[in-house]
GROMACS .gro file of N, CA and C in nm:
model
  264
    1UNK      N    1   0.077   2.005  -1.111
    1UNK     CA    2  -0.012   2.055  -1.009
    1UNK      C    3   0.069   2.138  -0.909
    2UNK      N    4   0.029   2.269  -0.894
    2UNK     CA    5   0.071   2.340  -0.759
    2UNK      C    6   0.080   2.299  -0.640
    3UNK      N    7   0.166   2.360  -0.534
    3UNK     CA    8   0.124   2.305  -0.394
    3UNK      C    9  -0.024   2.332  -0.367
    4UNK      N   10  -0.052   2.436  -0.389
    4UNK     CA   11  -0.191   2.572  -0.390
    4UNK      C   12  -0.314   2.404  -0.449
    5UNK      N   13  -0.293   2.392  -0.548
    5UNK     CA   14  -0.373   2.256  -0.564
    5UNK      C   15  -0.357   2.177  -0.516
    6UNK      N   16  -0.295   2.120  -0.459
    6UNK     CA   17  -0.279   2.046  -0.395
    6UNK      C   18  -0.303   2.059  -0.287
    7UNK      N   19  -0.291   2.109  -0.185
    7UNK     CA   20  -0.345   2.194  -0.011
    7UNK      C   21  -0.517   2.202  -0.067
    8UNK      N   22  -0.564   2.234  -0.186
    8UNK     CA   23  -0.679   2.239  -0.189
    8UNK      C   24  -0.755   2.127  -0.216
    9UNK      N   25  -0.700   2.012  -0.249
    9UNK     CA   26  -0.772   1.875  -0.219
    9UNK      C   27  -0.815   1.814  -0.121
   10UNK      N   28  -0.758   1.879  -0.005
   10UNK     CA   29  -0.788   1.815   0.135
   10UNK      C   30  -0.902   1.929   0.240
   11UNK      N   31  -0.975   1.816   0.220
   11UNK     CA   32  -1.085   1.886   0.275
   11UNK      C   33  -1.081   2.006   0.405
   12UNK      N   34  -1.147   2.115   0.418
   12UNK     CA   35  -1.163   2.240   0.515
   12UNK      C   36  -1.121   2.090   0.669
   13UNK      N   37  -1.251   2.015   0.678
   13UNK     CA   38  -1.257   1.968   0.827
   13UNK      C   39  -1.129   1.873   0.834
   14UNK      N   40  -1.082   1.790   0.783
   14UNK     CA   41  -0.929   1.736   0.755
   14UNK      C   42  -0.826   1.831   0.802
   15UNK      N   43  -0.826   1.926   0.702
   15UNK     CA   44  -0.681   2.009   0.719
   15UNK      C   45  -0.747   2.106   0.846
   16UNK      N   46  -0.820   2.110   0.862
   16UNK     CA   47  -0.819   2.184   1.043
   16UNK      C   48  -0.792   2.109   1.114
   17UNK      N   49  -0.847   1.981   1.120
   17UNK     CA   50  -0.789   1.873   1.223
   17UNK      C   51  -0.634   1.838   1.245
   18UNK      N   52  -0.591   1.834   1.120
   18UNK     CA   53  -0.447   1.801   1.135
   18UNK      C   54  -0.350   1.954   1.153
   19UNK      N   55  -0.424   2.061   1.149
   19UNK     CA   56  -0.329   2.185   1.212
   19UNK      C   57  -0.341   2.227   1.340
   20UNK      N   58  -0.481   2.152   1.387
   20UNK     CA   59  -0.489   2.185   1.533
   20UNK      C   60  -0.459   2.125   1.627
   21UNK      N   61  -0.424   1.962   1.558
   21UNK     CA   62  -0.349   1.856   1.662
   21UNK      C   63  -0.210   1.844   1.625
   22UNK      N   64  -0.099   1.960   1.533
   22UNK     CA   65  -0.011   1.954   1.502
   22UNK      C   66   0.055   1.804   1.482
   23UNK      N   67  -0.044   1.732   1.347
   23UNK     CA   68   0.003   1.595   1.300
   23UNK      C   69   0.120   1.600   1.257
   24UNK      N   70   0.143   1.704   1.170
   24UNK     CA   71   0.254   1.685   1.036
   24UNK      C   72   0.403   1.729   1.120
   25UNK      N   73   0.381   1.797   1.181
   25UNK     CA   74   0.511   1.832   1.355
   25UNK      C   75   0.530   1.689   1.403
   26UNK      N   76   0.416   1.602   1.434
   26UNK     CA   77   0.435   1.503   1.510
   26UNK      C   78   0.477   1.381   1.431
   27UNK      N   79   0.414   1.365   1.295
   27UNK     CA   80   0.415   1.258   1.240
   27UNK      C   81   0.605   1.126   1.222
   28UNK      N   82   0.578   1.052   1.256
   28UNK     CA   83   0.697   0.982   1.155
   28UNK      C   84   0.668   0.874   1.067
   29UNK      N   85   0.764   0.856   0.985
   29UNK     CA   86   0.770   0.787   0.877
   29UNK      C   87   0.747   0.644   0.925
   30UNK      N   88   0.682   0.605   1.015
   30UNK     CA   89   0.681   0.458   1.070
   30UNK      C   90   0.570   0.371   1.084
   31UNK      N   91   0.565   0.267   1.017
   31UNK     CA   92   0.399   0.216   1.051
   31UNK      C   93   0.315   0.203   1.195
   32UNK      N   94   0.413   0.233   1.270
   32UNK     CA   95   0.323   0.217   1.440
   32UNK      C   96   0.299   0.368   1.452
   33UNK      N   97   0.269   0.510   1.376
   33UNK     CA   98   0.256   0.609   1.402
   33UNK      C   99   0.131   0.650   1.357
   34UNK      N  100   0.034   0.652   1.438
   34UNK     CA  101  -0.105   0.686   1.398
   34UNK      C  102  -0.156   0.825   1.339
   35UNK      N  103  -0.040   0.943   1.411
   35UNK     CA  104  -0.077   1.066   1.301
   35UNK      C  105   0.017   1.017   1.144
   36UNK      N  106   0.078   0.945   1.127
   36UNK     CA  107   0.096   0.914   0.994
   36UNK      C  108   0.006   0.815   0.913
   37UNK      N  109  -0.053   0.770   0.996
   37UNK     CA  110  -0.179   0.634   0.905
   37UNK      C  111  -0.238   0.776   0.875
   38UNK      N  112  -0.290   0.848   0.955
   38UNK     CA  113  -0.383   0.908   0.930
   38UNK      C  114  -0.354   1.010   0.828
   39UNK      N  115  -0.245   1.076   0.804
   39UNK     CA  116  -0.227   1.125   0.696
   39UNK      C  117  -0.193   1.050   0.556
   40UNK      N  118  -0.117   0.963   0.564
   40UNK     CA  119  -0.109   0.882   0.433
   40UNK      C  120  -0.281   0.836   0.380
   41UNK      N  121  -0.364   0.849   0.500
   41UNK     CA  122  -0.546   0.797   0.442
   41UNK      C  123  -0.572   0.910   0.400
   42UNK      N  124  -0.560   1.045   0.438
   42UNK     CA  125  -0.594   1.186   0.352
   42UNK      C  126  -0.540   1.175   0.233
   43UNK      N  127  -0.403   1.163   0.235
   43UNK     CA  128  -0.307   1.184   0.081
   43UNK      C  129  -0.384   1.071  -0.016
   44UNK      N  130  -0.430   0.951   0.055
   44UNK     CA  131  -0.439   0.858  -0.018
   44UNK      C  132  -0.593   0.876  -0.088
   45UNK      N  133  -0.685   0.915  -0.019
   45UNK     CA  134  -0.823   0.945  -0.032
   45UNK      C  135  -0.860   1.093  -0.149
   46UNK      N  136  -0.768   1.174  -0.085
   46UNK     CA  137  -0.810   1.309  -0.149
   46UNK      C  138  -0.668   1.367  -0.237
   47UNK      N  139  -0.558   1.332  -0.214
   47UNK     CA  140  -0.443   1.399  -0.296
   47UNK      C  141  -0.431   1.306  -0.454
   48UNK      N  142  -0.434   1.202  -0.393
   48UNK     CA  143  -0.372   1.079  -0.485
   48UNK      C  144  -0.450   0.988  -0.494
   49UNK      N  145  -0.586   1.015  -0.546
   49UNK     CA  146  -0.667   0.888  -0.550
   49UNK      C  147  -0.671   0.751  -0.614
   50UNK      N  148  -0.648   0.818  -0.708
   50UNK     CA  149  -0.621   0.676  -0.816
   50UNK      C  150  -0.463   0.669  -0.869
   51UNK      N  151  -0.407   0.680  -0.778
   51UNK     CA  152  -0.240   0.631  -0.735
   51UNK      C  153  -0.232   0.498  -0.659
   52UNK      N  154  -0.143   0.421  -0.630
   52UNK     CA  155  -0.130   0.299  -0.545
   52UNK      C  156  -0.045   0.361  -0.429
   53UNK      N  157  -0.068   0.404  -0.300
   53UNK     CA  158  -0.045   0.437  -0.230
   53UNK      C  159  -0.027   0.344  -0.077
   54UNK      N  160   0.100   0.260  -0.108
   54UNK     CA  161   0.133   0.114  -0.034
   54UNK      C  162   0.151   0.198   0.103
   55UNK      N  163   0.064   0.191   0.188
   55UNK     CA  164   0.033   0.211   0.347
   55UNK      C  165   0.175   0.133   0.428
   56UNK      N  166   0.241   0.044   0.349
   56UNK     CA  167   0.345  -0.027   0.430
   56UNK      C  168   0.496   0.027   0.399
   57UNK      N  169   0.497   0.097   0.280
   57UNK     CA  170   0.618   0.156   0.220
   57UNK      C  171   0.720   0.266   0.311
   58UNK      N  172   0.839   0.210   0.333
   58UNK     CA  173   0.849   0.356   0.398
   58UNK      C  174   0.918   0.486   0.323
   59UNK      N  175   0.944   0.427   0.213
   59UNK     CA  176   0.990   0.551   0.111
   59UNK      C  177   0.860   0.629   0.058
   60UNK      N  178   0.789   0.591   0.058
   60UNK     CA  179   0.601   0.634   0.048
   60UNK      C  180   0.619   0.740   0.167
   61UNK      N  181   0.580   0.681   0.276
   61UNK     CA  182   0.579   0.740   0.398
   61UNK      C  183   0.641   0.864   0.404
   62UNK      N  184   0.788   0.828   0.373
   62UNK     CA  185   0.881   0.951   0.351
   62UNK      C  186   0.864   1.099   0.304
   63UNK      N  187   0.779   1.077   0.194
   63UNK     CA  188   0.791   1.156   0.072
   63UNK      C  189   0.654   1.216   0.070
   64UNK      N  190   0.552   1.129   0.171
   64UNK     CA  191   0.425   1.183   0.158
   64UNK      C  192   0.469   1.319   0.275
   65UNK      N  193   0.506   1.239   0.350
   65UNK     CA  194   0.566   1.315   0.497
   65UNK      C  195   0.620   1.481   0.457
   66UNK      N  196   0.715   1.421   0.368
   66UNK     CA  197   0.798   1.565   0.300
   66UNK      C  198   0.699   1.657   0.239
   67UNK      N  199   0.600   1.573   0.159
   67UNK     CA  200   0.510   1.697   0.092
   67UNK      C  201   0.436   1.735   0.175
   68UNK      N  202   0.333   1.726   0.299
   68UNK     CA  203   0.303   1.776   0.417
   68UNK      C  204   0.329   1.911   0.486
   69UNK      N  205   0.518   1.864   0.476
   69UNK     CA  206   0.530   1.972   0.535
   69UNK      C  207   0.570   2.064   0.474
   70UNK      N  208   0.604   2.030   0.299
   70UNK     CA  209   0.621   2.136   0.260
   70UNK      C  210   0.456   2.260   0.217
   71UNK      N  211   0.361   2.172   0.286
   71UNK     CA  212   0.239   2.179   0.249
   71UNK      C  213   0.191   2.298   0.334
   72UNK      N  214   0.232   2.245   0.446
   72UNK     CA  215   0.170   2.323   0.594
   72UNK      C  216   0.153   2.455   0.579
   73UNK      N  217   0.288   2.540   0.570
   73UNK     CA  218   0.265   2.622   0.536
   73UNK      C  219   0.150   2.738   0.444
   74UNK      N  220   0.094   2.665   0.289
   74UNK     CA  221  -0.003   2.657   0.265
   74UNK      C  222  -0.174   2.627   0.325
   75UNK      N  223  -0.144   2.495   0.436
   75UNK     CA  224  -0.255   2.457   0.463
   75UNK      C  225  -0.327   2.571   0.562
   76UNK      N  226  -0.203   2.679   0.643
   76UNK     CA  227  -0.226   2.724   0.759
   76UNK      C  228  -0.315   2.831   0.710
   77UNK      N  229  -0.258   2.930   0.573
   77UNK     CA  230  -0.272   2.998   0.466
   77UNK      C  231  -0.435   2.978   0.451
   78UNK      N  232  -0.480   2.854   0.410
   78UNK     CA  233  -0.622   2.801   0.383
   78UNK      C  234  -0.682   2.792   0.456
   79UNK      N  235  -0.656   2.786   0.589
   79UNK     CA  236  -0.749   2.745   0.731
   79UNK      C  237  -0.772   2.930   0.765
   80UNK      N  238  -0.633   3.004   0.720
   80UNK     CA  239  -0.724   3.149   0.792
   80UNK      C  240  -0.820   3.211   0.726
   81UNK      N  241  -0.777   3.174   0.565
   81UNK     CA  242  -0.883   3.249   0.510
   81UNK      C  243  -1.013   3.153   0.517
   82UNK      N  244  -1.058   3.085   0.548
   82UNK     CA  245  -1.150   2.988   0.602
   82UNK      C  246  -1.242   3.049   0.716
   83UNK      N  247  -1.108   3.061   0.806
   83UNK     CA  248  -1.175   3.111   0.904
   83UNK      C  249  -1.254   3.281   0.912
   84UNK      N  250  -1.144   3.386   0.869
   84UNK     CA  251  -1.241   3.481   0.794
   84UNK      C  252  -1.353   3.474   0.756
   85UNK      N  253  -1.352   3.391   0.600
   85UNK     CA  254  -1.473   3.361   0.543
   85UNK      C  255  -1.588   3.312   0.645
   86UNK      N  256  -1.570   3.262   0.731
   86UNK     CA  257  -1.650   3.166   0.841
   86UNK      C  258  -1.735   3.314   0.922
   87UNK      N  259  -1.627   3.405   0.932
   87UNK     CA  260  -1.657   3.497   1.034
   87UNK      C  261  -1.733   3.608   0.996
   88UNK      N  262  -1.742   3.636   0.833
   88UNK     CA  263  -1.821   3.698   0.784
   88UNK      C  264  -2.001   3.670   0.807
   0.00000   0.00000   0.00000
């Protein structure tokens, strides 16, 4: 699977939320970090559904973290042409 597929599993209202409250900037790998619950529940819901995706792991955490941001870039990509499309 591409990043491109992947950035496209996560829903338009999701990935606006998390580029406009700059989660994936903020997030850490730590269970007391609420922009990271909240992204490991996207990855877990819409990237990786029927994966086991241990919410307590922090090598999980890590790696979800890493693909994020190697994501962002993409996601920002998807939110403009979104927004275009929106503006038409």
């Amino acid at each position: 699977m591409t990043v491109r597929e992947i950035a496209g599993r996560i829903p338009a209202e999701y990935r606006k939320e998390i580029l406009e409250t700059n989660m994936i900037s903020q997030a850490t790998a730590n269970s007391a970090d609420v922009s990271m619950h909240y992204l490991l529940t996207i990855w877990k819901n819409y990237v990786e559904p029927n994966e086991i995706v241990d919410m307590g792991c922090g090598l999980c955490k890590e790696r979800i973290l890493k693909n994020y941001r190697e994501l962002q870039p993409i996601l920002v990509e998807l939110e403009k042409q979104s927004n275009l499309l929106n503006a038409l």
